[in-house]
């Protein structure tokens, strides 16, 4: 029998405002999480949302290495004990990437898991922290669950904790004690091993190695942006696939991500773009803080938009051993993502779904076996192997296809455009705006879509004229459980097939971030290889005109263009 019999302590607390989980978990500045009882309140509310089955449950804990992760992991260990959880499976040091947590929940049949991350948001004492909770399918808690959490944060009066638990976060092993007569175990595991095994089951590593291993035809450059993929990338690309050690950079996980934004796009992963441009790498990839996002680049930094990446993968899944076994079911994309993948689905006779922004909306479709592949324009790509988007998986999927088809990134994409036409896409982000004018802008846009006379209106910019053919605020009914999500983004469609989408971000820690998404389809062979920014510039102008964005936010240029 374990030596100590610990007691649960009930500590009084008071609600904090604003503990409402957003697109993906609760994200606030570290300073906010460090307030007395702030983290405890939210953790207690998550545990309470599970209901009576929290007693005797097994939960997973992992985080992306950012500042405050270890403190939060320790709070969760002690509060899980206080709430009669039986077993916690914790990544060594509190560390595990988001897709790896999803896999570990599924593999060990846990009842859910905490992910300590603010994902692509910066880290450090003056930056962001976050807590996500995933369910027993390994996927993000759905709206009904996060609503329960939020309700609880508004009425909380106390939380349960065992102030002393003997365990060593940094040493792999099992630590058991007795809490009020019941056994409580903290199991510290290698955060990388299970995930690497999974990747080896999904892909043919030997074939990828023949492409990228020492002496192979392709040099790769993988950039972890000092985020959670670092240890996974080193193990997979260097140890398993035999890439030279210097082909993986920024793989040391830093609590502040080296001061940068761990967000794999052309702005925040500019060093990857630069290195690819000035050298002879055949493939480049970068991942975000918690390892679920990816950016794919070809030779000379040829950029693959996430929308196109999804479509190309959908068209070539049969080159990946996993899908040879499971077959390819349907596909899904978030609404703002371009319809490039829809064209592949149509050709292959696959079901295709259009869901709201956020991975949680793919969960039911994946669980029901309706889709094999899904993705978002925000650099998220994944499949039914886990219930999160998965950056390293996406890079391996691309490499497998390139190795199997013996082609380059650019030639694969250009062939794709020739066959299907091209969905040009761009996203403008206006980060850190004041909330009030942004809310006003969204209200005005709501009035615009409610106004019957909007359809038929014409706008001209840069020599092009657009006529509104339809507009709405996107709402989604889940085909599996019938749940409804409303107001998921203003859509303005034009008669030439172009589209504007407006949303406010749900992942920021303060203020507001406006996202303006623009896409159009082109099938004219003389235009499909043109520049997306040039192609979409007139439509962007129209978007700015309709929304009055510049006037309302005071911003004449976006923070990031994707
Ligand atoms: C953003 C993206 C969304 C993504 C979410 C979480 O949400 O647009 O597609 O699922 O981040 O990604 P929002 O509400 O800010 O637009 V991650 O990698 O930050 O967990
Ligand atoms: Co992320």
JSON list of C-alpha atoms and ligand atoms in Angstrom, two decimals, residues 24 27 64 98-99 117-121 132 262 264 288-293 388-389, ligand 2:
[
{"chain": "A", "resi": 24, "resn": "UNK", "atom": "CA", "xyz": [-9.92, 26.31, -29.05]},
{"chain": "A", "resi": 27, "resn": "UNK", "atom": "CA", "xyz": [-6.48, 31.82, -23.82]},
{"chain": "A", "resi": 64, "resn": "UNK", "atom": "CA", "xyz": [3.65, 22.84, -25.57]},
{"chain": "A", "resi": 98, "resn": "UNK", "atom": "CA", "xyz": [-1.45, 18.59, -29.16]},
{"chain": "A", "resi": 99, "resn": "UNK", "atom": "CA", "xyz": [-1.73, 15.77, -31.74]},
{"chain": "A", "resi": 117, "resn": "UNK", "atom": "CA", "xyz": [-1.11, 25.72, -24.74]},
{"chain": "A", "resi": 118, "resn": "UNK", "atom": "CA", "xyz": [-2.11, 28.96, -26.40]},
{"chain": "A", "resi": 119, "resn": "UNK", "atom": "CA", "xyz": [-1.08, 27.32, -29.67]},
{"chain": "A", "resi": 120, "resn": "UNK", "atom": "CA", "xyz": [0.19, 29.87, -32.20]},
{"chain": "A", "resi": 121, "resn": "UNK", "atom": "CA", "xyz": [0.06, 32.78, -29.72]},
{"chain": "A", "resi": 132, "resn": "UNK", "atom": "CA", "xyz": [-7.75, 23.23, -23.76]},
{"chain": "A", "resi": 262, "resn": "UNK", "atom": "CA", "xyz": [5.16, 30.23, -33.14]},
{"chain": "A", "resi": 264, "resn": "UNK", "atom": "CA", "xyz": [3.83, 28.83, -39.37]},
{"chain": "A", "resi": 288, "resn": "UNK", "atom": "CA", "xyz": [3.14, 26.07, -34.60]},
{"chain": "A", "resi": 289, "resn": "UNK", "atom": "CA", "xyz": [3.64, 26.21, -30.83]},
{"chain": "A", "resi": 290, "resn": "UNK", "atom": "CA", "xyz": [1.63, 23.10, -29.98]},
{"chain": "A", "resi": 291, "resn": "UNK", "atom": "CA", "xyz": [2.40, 21.18, -33.16]},
{"chain": "A", "resi": 292, "resn": "UNK", "atom": "CA", "xyz": [-1.00, 21.01, -34.81]},
{"chain": "A", "resi": 293, "resn": "UNK", "atom": "CA", "xyz": [-0.43, 23.53, -37.63]},
{"chain": "A", "resi": 388, "resn": "UNK", "atom": "CA", "xyz": [-6.65, 17.13, -33.79]},
{"chain": "A", "resi": 389, "resn": "UNK", "atom": "CA", "xyz": [-4.96, 18.70, -36.72]},
{"chain": "B", "resi": 2, "resn": "LIG", "atom": "CO1", "xyz": [-1.98, 25.04, -32.65]}
]
